[in-house]
DNA sequence: GTACATGCAAAACTTTTGCAGTATG
DNA sequence: CATACTGCAAAAGTTTTGCATGTAC
């Protein structure tokens, strides 16, 4: 039975099997919300072996379904990558609560062009991380 | 004898002692350049105990003298925080030869405004790293 | 002189791997 | 029904801690 779930479909299309543990890990990540640690996923799924959790997360990282971010306190958290848009994006991270928002920007394209002409580099990959306060932490 | 070094001065002013191992760690970080891992620092200083390296790095993290970043491949690297306050700039790094070029851009300000309005975040600090091929590596 | 810092070694974690059994496509 | 995936347990790797000794201030 083919799944309607976008993540499960991608896994399947890339030649990976859709097993119970894998579905459970994906569901749990969604349940945990915006960001989560490997440990949180593991604790939420005591029935699934540790190794499987790490293997699944490694696979998802390789397929760019999740990505890592370092919070100000040094904690490393994971986040599901935008599920509907396959577009290239970056993160704004809230220094207070750790909430991560994604953004894309046309301004970014212009920035890259500026840099290319200033430095003579042909810019390929880039990583941009912005830190600030999210709307709810601003109100506190 | 008071030190002229900005990092050493800050350590001292915050009530921490200026010991040989601490100076060595700071010097090594500068030597290692833009990015370095805990392991690289450790290997460059076989005379200093592992524990001291980790303790020093933890201290520096708490004092916000270094910060962590996750590279695309998942590696966690550290970088020294703003020592040269003269001008705010960022780096373009050549994926082939490791050459680093600096740039500043007005386009960046516009980008930050775009992001603020898209996400509702109030953007404070930011870190931008671009990867690509420098002019000489493009010719190869 | 007195804390604070260090080095060593052991402990506490975290992540990966080997292998035999299981279940997906 | 082949083989990718799983769970377990052991291994490998990383960071922290306890304690006696050393040293910056």
PDB file of C-alpha atoms (C1' of nucleotides) in Angstrom:
ATOM      1  CA  UNK A   1       0.000   0.000   0.000  1.00  0.00           C
ATOM      2  CA  UNK A   2       1.583   3.185  -1.234  1.00  0.00           C
ATOM      3  CA  UNK A   3       1.757   5.972   1.285  1.00  0.00           C
ATOM      4  CA  UNK A   4       0.423   9.469   0.742  1.00  0.00           C
ATOM      5  CA  UNK A   5       2.907  10.859   3.233  1.00  0.00           C
ATOM      6  CA  UNK A   6       5.527  12.944   1.427  1.00  0.00           C
ATOM      7  CA  UNK A   7       8.446  11.744   3.542  1.00  0.00           C
ATOM      8  CA  UNK A   8       7.444   8.120   3.261  1.00  0.00           C
ATOM      9  CA  UNK A   9       6.954   8.505  -0.463  1.00  0.00           C
ATOM     10  CA  UNK A  10      10.412   9.965  -0.893  1.00  0.00           C
ATOM     11  CA  UNK A  11      12.001   7.187   1.133  1.00  0.00           C
ATOM     12  CA  UNK A  12      10.197   4.654  -0.964  1.00  0.00           C
ATOM     13  CA  UNK A  13      11.007   6.293  -4.271  1.00  0.00           C
ATOM     14  CA  UNK A  14      14.685   6.388  -3.342  1.00  0.00           C
ATOM     15  CA  UNK A  15      14.651   2.640  -2.919  1.00  0.00           C
ATOM     16  CA  UNK A  16      14.360   2.442   0.866  1.00  0.00           C
ATOM     17  CA  UNK A  17      11.886   0.198   2.613  1.00  0.00           C
ATOM     18  CA  UNK A  18       8.964   1.532   4.530  1.00  0.00           C
ATOM     19  CA  UNK A  19       9.161  -0.283   7.822  1.00  0.00           C
ATOM     20  CA  UNK A  20       7.283   0.156  11.069  1.00  0.00           C
ATOM     21  CA  UNK A  21      10.227   1.624  12.962  1.00  0.00           C
ATOM     22  CA  UNK A  22      10.892   4.139  10.206  1.00  0.00           C
ATOM     23  CA  UNK A  23       7.308   5.312  10.144  1.00  0.00           C
ATOM     24  CA  UNK A  24       7.400   5.583  13.912  1.00  0.00           C
ATOM     25  CA  UNK A  25      10.524   7.751  13.825  1.00  0.00           C
ATOM     26  CA  UNK A  26       9.049  10.085  11.223  1.00  0.00           C
ATOM     27  CA  UNK A  27       5.760  10.359  13.124  1.00  0.00           C
ATOM     28  CA  UNK A  28       7.590  11.089  16.341  1.00  0.00           C
ATOM     29  CA  UNK A  29       9.636  13.834  14.769  1.00  0.00           C
ATOM     30  CA  UNK A  30       6.439  15.505  13.637  1.00  0.00           C
ATOM     31  CA  UNK A  31       4.965  15.063  17.089  1.00  0.00           C
ATOM     32  CA  UNK A  32       8.004  16.618  18.730  1.00  0.00           C
ATOM     33  CA  UNK A  33       7.463  19.695  16.634  1.00  0.00           C
ATOM     34  CA  UNK A  34       9.830  22.323  15.422  1.00  0.00           C
ATOM     35  CA  UNK A  35      13.045  20.891  16.688  1.00  0.00           C
ATOM     36  CA  UNK A  36      14.155  17.795  18.557  1.00  0.00           C
ATOM     37  CA  UNK A  37      17.253  15.962  19.702  1.00  0.00           C
ATOM     38  CA  UNK A  38      18.244  12.392  18.926  1.00  0.00           C
ATOM     39  CA  UNK A  39      17.628  11.593  22.563  1.00  0.00           C
ATOM     40  CA  UNK A  40      14.075  12.937  22.531  1.00  0.00           C
ATOM     41  CA  UNK A  41      13.181  10.753  19.589  1.00  0.00           C
ATOM     42  CA  UNK A  42      14.748   7.778  21.303  1.00  0.00           C
ATOM     43  CA  UNK A  43      12.904   8.347  24.586  1.00  0.00           C
ATOM     44  CA  UNK A  44       9.594   8.762  22.811  1.00  0.00           C
ATOM     45  CA  UNK A  45      10.073   5.362  21.181  1.00  0.00           C
ATOM     46  CA  UNK A  46      11.295   2.905  23.805  1.00  0.00           C
ATOM     47  CA  UNK A  47      10.131   0.023  21.620  1.00  0.00           C
ATOM     48  CA  UNK A  48      12.550   0.916  18.844  1.00  0.00           C
ATOM     49  CA  UNK A  49      16.218   0.035  19.232  1.00  0.00           C
ATOM     50  CA  UNK A  50      18.705   2.841  19.689  1.00  0.00           C
ATOM     51  CA  UNK A  51      20.721   1.739  16.688  1.00  0.00           C
ATOM     52  CA  UNK A  52      17.675   1.930  14.453  1.00  0.00           C
ATOM     53  CA  UNK A  53      16.923   5.452  15.580  1.00  0.00           C
ATOM     54  CA  UNK A  54      20.447   6.587  14.809  1.00  0.00           C
ATOM     55  CA  UNK A  55      20.488   4.708  11.523  1.00  0.00           C
ATOM     56  CA  UNK A  56      17.195   6.236  10.480  1.00  0.00           C
ATOM     57  CA  UNK A  57      18.283   9.728  11.446  1.00  0.00           C
ATOM     58  CA  UNK A  58      21.534   9.296   9.574  1.00  0.00           C
ATOM     59  CA  UNK A  59      19.640   8.176   6.492  1.00  0.00           C
ATOM     60  CA  UNK A  60      17.267  11.111   6.725  1.00  0.00           C
ATOM     61  CA  UNK A  61      20.197  13.469   7.096  1.00  0.00           C
ATOM     62  CA  UNK A  62      21.792  12.024   3.973  1.00  0.00           C
ATOM     63  CA  UNK A  63      18.546  12.437   2.064  1.00  0.00           C
ATOM     64  CA  UNK A  64      18.298  15.967   3.458  1.00  0.00           C
ATOM     65  CA  UNK A  65      14.987  15.332   5.142  1.00  0.00           C
ATOM     66  CA  UNK A  66      16.297  16.653   8.421  1.00  0.00           C
ATOM     67  CA  UNK A  67      19.101  19.063   9.225  1.00  0.00           C
ATOM     68  CA  UNK A  68      21.145  20.029  12.261  1.00  0.00           C
ATOM     69  CA  UNK A  69      21.370  23.345  14.041  1.00  0.00           C
ATOM     70  CA  UNK A  70      23.400  24.418  17.090  1.00  0.00           C
ATOM     71  CA  UNK A  71      21.528  26.471  19.697  1.00  0.00           C
ATOM     72  CA  UNK A  72      23.263  29.194  21.687  1.00  0.00           C
ATOM     73  CA  UNK A  73      23.720  26.888  24.673  1.00  0.00           C
ATOM     74  CA  UNK A  74      25.523  24.372  22.475  1.00  0.00           C
ATOM     75  CA  UNK A  75      22.690  21.875  22.184  1.00  0.00           C
ATOM     76  CA  UNK A  76      22.459  20.222  18.805  1.00  0.00           C
ATOM     77  CA  UNK A  77      18.934  19.914  17.529  1.00  0.00           C
ATOM     78  CA  UNK A  78      17.413  18.478  14.385  1.00  0.00           C
ATOM     79  CA  UNK A  79      14.604  19.860  12.333  1.00  0.00           C
ATOM     80  CA  UNK A  80      12.420  18.401   9.606  1.00  0.00           C
ATOM     81  CA  UNK A  81      13.150  20.146   6.346  1.00  0.00           C
ATOM     82  CA  UNK A  82      10.212  21.945   4.703  1.00  0.00           C
ATOM     83  CA  UNK A  83       8.024  19.128   3.493  1.00  0.00           C
ATOM     84  CA  UNK A  84       6.053  20.754   0.716  1.00  0.00           C
ATOM     85  CA  UNK A  85       8.651  22.935  -0.953  1.00  0.00           C
ATOM     86  CA  UNK A  86      11.779  21.351  -2.300  1.00  0.00           C
ATOM     87  CA  UNK A  87      13.222  24.830  -2.386  1.00  0.00           C
ATOM     88  CA  UNK A  88      16.573  25.764  -0.942  1.00  0.00           C
ATOM     89  CA  UNK A  89      16.131  27.474   2.395  1.00  0.00           C
ATOM     90  CA  UNK A  90      17.949  28.716   5.492  1.00  0.00           C
ATOM     91  CA  UNK A  91      17.207  29.155   9.153  1.00  0.00           C
ATOM     92  CA  UNK A  92      16.477  31.887  11.626  1.00  0.00           C
ATOM     93  CA  UNK A  93      17.019  30.593  15.130  1.00  0.00           C
ATOM     94  CA  UNK A  94      15.499  32.086  18.265  1.00  0.00           C
ATOM     95  CA  UNK A  95      18.250  32.608  20.827  1.00  0.00           C
ATOM     96  CA  UNK A  96      15.712  32.404  23.647  1.00  0.00           C
ATOM     97  CA  UNK A  97      13.544  29.376  22.980  1.00  0.00           C
ATOM     98  CA  UNK A  98      15.402  27.668  20.153  1.00  0.00           C
ATOM     99  CA  UNK A  99      12.505  27.879  17.731  1.00  0.00           C
ATOM    100  CA  UNK A 100      13.688  27.558  14.159  1.00  0.00           C
ATOM    101  CA  UNK A 101      12.001  29.229  11.215  1.00  0.00           C
ATOM    102  CA  UNK A 102      12.867  28.750   7.581  1.00  0.00           C
ATOM    103  CA  UNK A 103      13.154  31.399   4.961  1.00  0.00           C
ATOM    104  CA  UNK A 104      14.004  31.851   1.349  1.00  0.00           C
ATOM    105  CA  UNK A 105      14.742  35.199  -0.147  1.00  0.00           C
ATOM    106  CA  UNK A 106      15.269  36.797  -3.489  1.00  0.00           C
ATOM    107  CA  UNK A 107      17.554  39.213  -1.699  1.00  0.00           C
ATOM    108  CA  UNK A 108      19.798  36.252  -1.125  1.00  0.00           C
ATOM    109  CA  UNK A 109      20.284  35.711  -4.838  1.00  0.00           C
ATOM    110  CA  UNK A 110      21.329  39.312  -5.227  1.00  0.00           C
ATOM    111  CA  UNK A 111      23.705  38.975  -2.307  1.00  0.00           C
ATOM    112  CA  UNK A 112      25.352  35.968  -3.910  1.00  0.00           C
ATOM    113  CA  UNK A 113      25.830  37.855  -7.143  1.00  0.00           C
ATOM    114  CA  UNK A 114      27.412  40.781  -5.294  1.00  0.00           C
ATOM    115  CA  UNK A 115      29.820  38.475  -3.558  1.00  0.00           C
ATOM    116  CA  UNK A 116      30.716  36.633  -6.738  1.00  0.00           C
ATOM    117  CA  UNK A 117      31.679  39.842  -8.485  1.00  0.00           C
ATOM    118  CA  UNK A 118      33.570  41.204  -5.470  1.00  0.00           C
ATOM    119  CA  UNK A 119      35.670  38.141  -4.828  1.00  0.00           C
ATOM    120  CA  UNK A 120      35.895  36.303  -8.132  1.00  0.00           C
ATOM    121  CA  UNK A 121      34.518  33.199  -6.485  1.00  0.00           C
ATOM    122  CA  UNK A 122      31.938  31.078  -8.159  1.00  0.00           C
ATOM    123  CA  UNK A 123      29.612  30.578  -5.241  1.00  0.00           C
ATOM    124  CA  UNK A 124      28.106  27.142  -4.927  1.00  0.00           C
ATOM    125  CA  UNK A 125      26.912  25.874  -1.576  1.00  0.00           C
ATOM    126  CA  UNK A 126      26.192  28.298   1.194  1.00  0.00           C
ATOM    127  CA  UNK A 127      25.113  28.181   4.758  1.00  0.00           C
ATOM    128  CA  UNK A 128      23.382  31.062   6.378  1.00  0.00           C
ATOM    129  CA  UNK A 129      22.244  31.143   9.955  1.00  0.00           C
ATOM    130  CA  UNK A 130      20.536  34.102  11.496  1.00  0.00           C
ATOM    131  CA  UNK A 131      19.956  34.453  15.207  1.00  0.00           C
ATOM    132  CA  UNK A 132      17.348  36.604  16.874  1.00  0.00           C
ATOM    133  CA  UNK A 133      14.144  36.581  18.867  1.00  0.00           C
ATOM    134  CA  UNK A 134      10.971  35.003  17.541  1.00  0.00           C
ATOM    135  CA  UNK A 135       7.695  36.879  17.775  1.00  0.00           C
ATOM    136  CA  UNK A 136       6.541  35.221  20.987  1.00  0.00           C
ATOM    137  CA  UNK A 137       9.836  35.755  22.805  1.00  0.00           C
ATOM    138  CA  UNK A 138       9.822  39.420  21.785  1.00  0.00           C
ATOM    139  CA  UNK A 139       6.571  39.861  23.727  1.00  0.00           C
ATOM    140  CA  UNK A 140       8.015  38.521  26.986  1.00  0.00           C
TER     141      UNK A 140
ATOM    142  CA  UNK B   1      52.265  41.580  33.613  1.00  0.00           C
ATOM    143  CA  UNK B   2      48.985  42.466  31.970  1.00  0.00           C
ATOM    144  CA  UNK B   3      48.414  41.077  28.521  1.00  0.00           C
ATOM    145  CA  UNK B   4      47.598  43.148  25.467  1.00  0.00           C
ATOM    146  CA  UNK B   5      45.780  40.248  23.845  1.00  0.00           C
ATOM    147  CA  UNK B   6      42.026  40.945  23.757  1.00  0.00           C
ATOM    148  CA  UNK B   7      41.006  37.378  24.578  1.00  0.00           C
ATOM    149  CA  UNK B   8      43.487  37.080  27.414  1.00  0.00           C
ATOM    150  CA  UNK B   9      42.412  40.437  28.760  1.00  0.00           C
ATOM    151  CA  UNK B  10      38.785  39.406  28.810  1.00  0.00           C
ATOM    152  CA  UNK B  11      39.577  36.158  30.584  1.00  0.00           C
ATOM    153  CA  UNK B  12      41.549  38.055  33.154  1.00  0.00           C
ATOM    154  CA  UNK B  13      38.955  40.755  33.651  1.00  0.00           C
ATOM    155  CA  UNK B  14      36.282  38.118  34.215  1.00  0.00           C
ATOM    156  CA  UNK B  15      38.297  36.711  37.098  1.00  0.00           C
ATOM    157  CA  UNK B  16      39.921  33.772  35.320  1.00  0.00           C
ATOM    158  CA  UNK B  17      43.594  32.996  35.565  1.00  0.00           C
ATOM    159  CA  UNK B  18      45.952  33.354  32.664  1.00  0.00           C
ATOM    160  CA  UNK B  19      47.766  30.055  32.618  1.00  0.00           C
ATOM    161  CA  UNK B  20      50.153  28.542  30.128  1.00  0.00           C
ATOM    162  CA  UNK B  21      47.713  25.926  28.860  1.00  0.00           C
ATOM    163  CA  UNK B  22      45.007  28.545  28.355  1.00  0.00           C
ATOM    164  CA  UNK B  23      47.293  30.783  26.334  1.00  0.00           C
ATOM    165  CA  UNK B  24      48.347  27.773  24.296  1.00  0.00           C
ATOM    166  CA  UNK B  25      44.750  26.879  23.494  1.00  0.00           C
ATOM    167  CA  UNK B  26      43.907  30.403  22.399  1.00  0.00           C
ATOM    168  CA  UNK B  27      47.039  30.642  20.256  1.00  0.00           C
ATOM    169  CA  UNK B  28      46.297  27.302  18.645  1.00  0.00           C
ATOM    170  CA  UNK B  29      42.772  28.334  17.757  1.00  0.00           C
ATOM    171  CA  UNK B  30      44.137  31.378  15.990  1.00  0.00           C
ATOM    172  CA  UNK B  31      46.678  29.215  14.216  1.00  0.00           C
ATOM    173  CA  UNK B  32      44.020  26.777  13.059  1.00  0.00           C
ATOM    174  CA  UNK B  33      42.179  29.655  11.454  1.00  0.00           C
ATOM    175  CA  UNK B  34      38.564  30.051  10.601  1.00  0.00           C
ATOM    176  CA  UNK B  35      37.197  26.709  11.711  1.00  0.00           C
ATOM    177  CA  UNK B  36      38.533  24.093  14.038  1.00  0.00           C
ATOM    178  CA  UNK B  37      37.274  21.055  15.900  1.00  0.00           C
ATOM    179  CA  UNK B  38      37.959  20.130  19.505  1.00  0.00           C
ATOM    180  CA  UNK B  39      40.053  17.282  18.196  1.00  0.00           C
ATOM    181  CA  UNK B  40      42.248  19.525  16.057  1.00  0.00           C
ATOM    182  CA  UNK B  41      43.060  21.719  19.021  1.00  0.00           C
ATOM    183  CA  UNK B  42      43.814  18.660  21.090  1.00  0.00           C
ATOM    184  CA  UNK B  43      46.120  17.128  18.476  1.00  0.00           C
ATOM    185  CA  UNK B  44      47.985  20.370  18.006  1.00  0.00           C
ATOM    186  CA  UNK B  45      48.720  20.456  21.733  1.00  0.00           C
ATOM    187  CA  UNK B  46      49.827  16.993  22.843  1.00  0.00           C
ATOM    188  CA  UNK B  47      51.449  18.523  25.918  1.00  0.00           C
ATOM    189  CA  UNK B  48      48.131  19.774  27.262  1.00  0.00           C
ATOM    190  CA  UNK B  49      45.751  17.301  28.875  1.00  0.00           C
ATOM    191  CA  UNK B  50      42.515  16.490  27.104  1.00  0.00           C
ATOM    192  CA  UNK B  51      40.458  17.549  30.068  1.00  0.00           C
ATOM    193  CA  UNK B  52      42.067  20.973  30.110  1.00  0.00           C
ATOM    194  CA  UNK B  53      41.310  21.484  26.442  1.00  0.00           C
ATOM    195  CA  UNK B  54      37.664  20.628  26.929  1.00  0.00           C
ATOM    196  CA  UNK B  55      37.458  22.705  30.105  1.00  0.00           C
ATOM    197  CA  UNK B  56      39.017  25.691  28.371  1.00  0.00           C
ATOM    198  CA  UNK B  57      36.769  25.376  25.363  1.00  0.00           C
ATOM    199  CA  UNK B  58      33.733  25.077  27.592  1.00  0.00           C
ATOM    200  CA  UNK B  59      34.773  28.210  29.445  1.00  0.00           C
ATOM    201  CA  UNK B  60      35.305  30.092  26.223  1.00  0.00           C
ATOM    202  CA  UNK B  61      31.922  28.970  24.991  1.00  0.00           C
ATOM    203  CA  UNK B  62      30.296  30.257  28.171  1.00  0.00           C
ATOM    204  CA  UNK B  63      32.073  33.566  27.794  1.00  0.00           C
ATOM    205  CA  UNK B  64      31.001  33.604  24.148  1.00  0.00           C
ATOM    206  CA  UNK B  65      34.525  33.783  22.859  1.00  0.00           C
ATOM    207  CA  UNK B  66      33.929  30.862  20.534  1.00  0.00           C
ATOM    208  CA  UNK B  67      30.774  29.492  18.980  1.00  0.00           C
ATOM    209  CA  UNK B  68      29.704  26.273  17.319  1.00  0.00           C
ATOM    210  CA  UNK B  69      28.511  25.760  13.781  1.00  0.00           C
ATOM    211  CA  UNK B  70      27.322  22.640  11.982  1.00  0.00           C
ATOM    212  CA  UNK B  71      28.775  22.207   8.516  1.00  0.00           C
ATOM    213  CA  UNK B  72      26.717  20.688   5.723  1.00  0.00           C
ATOM    214  CA  UNK B  73      28.298  17.289   6.218  1.00  0.00           C
ATOM    215  CA  UNK B  74      27.303  17.290   9.871  1.00  0.00           C
ATOM    216  CA  UNK B  75      30.723  18.098  11.317  1.00  0.00           C
ATOM    217  CA  UNK B  76      30.630  20.404  14.300  1.00  0.00           C
ATOM    218  CA  UNK B  77      33.262  23.097  14.190  1.00  0.00           C
ATOM    219  CA  UNK B  78      34.112  26.008  16.445  1.00  0.00           C
ATOM    220  CA  UNK B  79      35.122  29.491  15.476  1.00  0.00           C
ATOM    221  CA  UNK B  80      36.552  32.433  17.371  1.00  0.00           C
ATOM    222  CA  UNK B  81      34.005  35.180  17.801  1.00  0.00           C
ATOM    223  CA  UNK B  82      34.598  38.704  16.469  1.00  0.00           C
ATOM    224  CA  UNK B  83      38.128  39.606  17.433  1.00  0.00           C
ATOM    225  CA  UNK B  84      38.503  42.212  14.796  1.00  0.00           C
ATOM    226  CA  UNK B  85      35.687  44.607  15.509  1.00  0.00           C
ATOM    227  CA  UNK B  86      36.959  47.045  12.918  1.00  0.00           C
ATOM    228  CA  UNK B  87      34.621  45.965  10.200  1.00  0.00           C
ATOM    229  CA  UNK B  88      31.820  43.473  10.058  1.00  0.00           C
ATOM    230  CA  UNK B  89      32.524  41.014   7.299  1.00  0.00           C
ATOM    231  CA  UNK B  90      31.941  37.429   6.241  1.00  0.00           C
ATOM    232  CA  UNK B  91      33.846  34.721   4.426  1.00  0.00           C
ATOM    233  CA  UNK B  92      33.688  32.867   1.148  1.00  0.00           C
ATOM    234  CA  UNK B  93      35.552  29.598   1.382  1.00  0.00           C
ATOM    235  CA  UNK B  94      36.950  27.688  -1.575  1.00  0.00           C
ATOM    236  CA  UNK B  95      35.793  24.079  -1.421  1.00  0.00           C
ATOM    237  CA  UNK B  96      38.814  22.956  -3.407  1.00  0.00           C
ATOM    238  CA  UNK B  97      41.830  24.690  -1.949  1.00  0.00           C
ATOM    239  CA  UNK B  98      40.432  26.161   1.273  1.00  0.00           C
ATOM    240  CA  UNK B  99      41.272  29.724   0.329  1.00  0.00           C
ATOM    241  CA  UNK B 100      39.188  32.238   2.258  1.00  0.00           C
ATOM    242  CA  UNK B 101      38.062  35.597   0.912  1.00  0.00           C
ATOM    243  CA  UNK B 102      36.232  38.267   2.868  1.00  0.00           C
ATOM    244  CA  UNK B 103      33.335  40.358   1.744  1.00  0.00           C
ATOM    245  CA  UNK B 104      30.951  42.974   3.008  1.00  0.00           C
ATOM    246  CA  UNK B 105      27.697  43.754   1.336  1.00  0.00           C
ATOM    247  CA  UNK B 106      24.913  46.283   1.510  1.00  0.00           C
ATOM    248  CA  UNK B 107      22.667  43.626   0.088  1.00  0.00           C
ATOM    249  CA  UNK B 108      22.938  41.927   3.425  1.00  0.00           C
ATOM    250  CA  UNK B 109      20.937  44.619   5.193  1.00  0.00           C
ATOM    251  CA  UNK B 110      18.116  44.213   2.737  1.00  0.00           C
ATOM    252  CA  UNK B 111      18.255  40.471   3.205  1.00  0.00           C
ATOM    253  CA  UNK B 112      17.879  40.832   6.960  1.00  0.00           C
ATOM    254  CA  UNK B 113      14.852  43.075   6.519  1.00  0.00           C
ATOM    255  CA  UNK B 114      13.244  40.582   4.148  1.00  0.00           C
ATOM    256  CA  UNK B 115      13.743  37.801   6.618  1.00  0.00           C
ATOM    257  CA  UNK B 116      12.415  39.814   9.536  1.00  0.00           C
ATOM    258  CA  UNK B 117       9.181  40.543   7.736  1.00  0.00           C
ATOM    259  CA  UNK B 118       8.790  36.987   6.456  1.00  0.00           C
ATOM    260  CA  UNK B 119       9.297  35.256   9.765  1.00  0.00           C
ATOM    261  CA  UNK B 120       8.349  37.774  12.432  1.00  0.00           C
ATOM    262  CA  UNK B 121      11.784  37.358  13.988  1.00  0.00           C
ATOM    263  CA  UNK B 122      13.774  40.281  15.220  1.00  0.00           C
ATOM    264  CA  UNK B 123      17.130  39.403  13.740  1.00  0.00           C
ATOM    265  CA  UNK B 124      20.197  40.077  15.852  1.00  0.00           C
ATOM    266  CA  UNK B 125      23.411  38.189  15.276  1.00  0.00           C
ATOM    267  CA  UNK B 126      24.061  36.446  12.004  1.00  0.00           C
ATOM    268  CA  UNK B 127      26.632  34.205  10.515  1.00  0.00           C
ATOM    269  CA  UNK B 128      27.020  33.717   6.823  1.00  0.00           C
ATOM    270  CA  UNK B 129      29.341  31.309   5.143  1.00  0.00           C
ATOM    271  CA  UNK B 130      29.518  30.832   1.453  1.00  0.00           C
ATOM    272  CA  UNK B 131      31.311  27.961  -0.220  1.00  0.00           C
ATOM    273  CA  UNK B 132      32.419  27.841  -3.789  1.00  0.00           C
ATOM    274  CA  UNK B 133      35.392  27.768  -6.094  1.00  0.00           C
ATOM    275  CA  UNK B 134      37.932  30.547  -6.110  1.00  0.00           C
ATOM    276  CA  UNK B 135      39.090  32.008  -9.411  1.00  0.00           C
ATOM    277  CA  UNK B 136      42.198  29.843  -9.697  1.00  0.00           C
ATOM    278  CA  UNK B 137      40.395  26.606  -8.898  1.00  0.00           C
ATOM    279  CA  UNK B 138      37.736  27.412 -11.494  1.00  0.00           C
ATOM    280  CA  UNK B 139      40.429  27.358 -14.171  1.00  0.00           C
ATOM    281  CA  UNK B 140      41.529  23.828 -13.384  1.00  0.00           C
TER     282      UNK B 140
ATOM    283  C1'  DG C   1      49.172  31.475  51.181  1.00  0.00           C
ATOM    284  C1'  DT C   2      44.876  30.285  48.995  1.00  0.00           C
ATOM    285  C1'  DA C   3      41.981  29.319  45.583  1.00  0.00           C
ATOM    286  C1'  DC C   4      41.828  28.188  41.047  1.00  0.00           C
ATOM    287  C1'  DA C   5      43.715  25.305  37.346  1.00  0.00           C
ATOM    288  C1'  DT C   6      45.985  21.122  35.674  1.00  0.00           C
ATOM    289  C1'  DG C   7      46.912  16.273  34.502  1.00  0.00           C
ATOM    290  C1'  DC C   8      45.829  11.768  34.821  1.00  0.00           C
ATOM    291  C1'  DA C   9      42.749   8.044  34.826  1.00  0.00           C
ATOM    292  C1'  DA C  10      38.286   6.423  35.409  1.00  0.00           C
ATOM    293  C1'  DA C  11      33.500   7.190  34.485  1.00  0.00           C
ATOM    294  C1'  DA C  12      29.589   8.688  31.855  1.00  0.00           C
ATOM    295  C1'  DC C  13      27.765   9.526  27.486  1.00  0.00           C
ATOM    296  C1'  DT C  14      26.924   9.217  22.583  1.00  0.00           C
ATOM    297  C1'  DT C  15      27.149   7.030  18.212  1.00  0.00           C
ATOM    298  C1'  DT C  16      28.603   3.091  15.305  1.00  0.00           C
ATOM    299  C1'  DT C  17      29.157  -1.746  14.068  1.00  0.00           C
ATOM    300  C1'  DG C  18      28.786  -6.946  13.743  1.00  0.00           C
ATOM    301  C1'  DC C  19      25.697 -10.477  13.467  1.00  0.00           C
ATOM    302  C1'  DA C  20      21.787 -13.535  13.464  1.00  0.00           C
ATOM    303  C1'  DG C  21      16.991 -13.260  12.794  1.00  0.00           C
ATOM    304  C1'  DT C  22      12.818 -10.887  10.455  1.00  0.00           C
ATOM    305  C1'  DA C  23       9.818  -8.890   7.220  1.00  0.00           C
ATOM    306  C1'  DT C  24       9.402  -5.760   3.116  1.00  0.00           C
ATOM    307  C1'  DG C  25       8.806  -5.238  -1.827  1.00  0.00           C
TER     308       DG C  25
ATOM    309  C1'  DC D   1      12.310 -15.279  -1.739  1.00  0.00           C
ATOM    310  C1'  DA D   2      16.269 -12.112  -1.858  1.00  0.00           C
ATOM    311  C1'  DT D   3      18.032  -8.724   0.767  1.00  0.00           C
ATOM    312  C1'  DA D   4      17.304  -4.518   3.204  1.00  0.00           C
ATOM    313  C1'  DC D   5      16.173  -3.616   7.944  1.00  0.00           C
ATOM    314  C1'  DT D   6      16.017  -4.576  12.942  1.00  0.00           C
ATOM    315  C1'  DG D   7      17.428  -5.439  17.709  1.00  0.00           C
ATOM    316  C1'  DC D   8      20.799  -6.576  20.722  1.00  0.00           C
ATOM    317  C1'  DA D   9      25.148  -6.219  22.655  1.00  0.00           C
ATOM    318  C1'  DA D  10      29.719  -4.964  22.195  1.00  0.00           C
ATOM    319  C1'  DA D  11      32.898  -1.552  20.472  1.00  0.00           C
ATOM    320  C1'  DA D  12      34.511   2.901  19.345  1.00  0.00           C
ATOM    321  C1'  DG D  13      34.566   7.572  20.161  1.00  0.00           C
ATOM    322  C1'  DT D  14      33.722  11.807  22.837  1.00  0.00           C
ATOM    323  C1'  DT D  15      33.127  14.663  26.853  1.00  0.00           C
ATOM    324  C1'  DT D  16      32.994  14.971  31.966  1.00  0.00           C
ATOM    325  C1'  DT D  17      34.531  14.163  36.728  1.00  0.00           C
ATOM    326  C1'  DG D  18      37.316  13.100  41.037  1.00  0.00           C
ATOM    327  C1'  DC D  19      41.356  13.872  43.185  1.00  0.00           C
ATOM    328  C1'  DA D  20      46.140  14.904  44.276  1.00  0.00           C
ATOM    329  C1'  DT D  21      49.522  18.225  42.724  1.00  0.00           C
ATOM    330  C1'  DG D  22      50.993  22.568  40.890  1.00  0.00           C
ATOM    331  C1'  DT D  23      50.859  27.668  40.210  1.00  0.00           C
ATOM    332  C1'  DA D  24      48.861  32.398  39.228  1.00  0.00           C
ATOM    333  C1'  DC D  25      47.649  36.230  41.736  1.00  0.00           C
TER     334       DC D  25
END
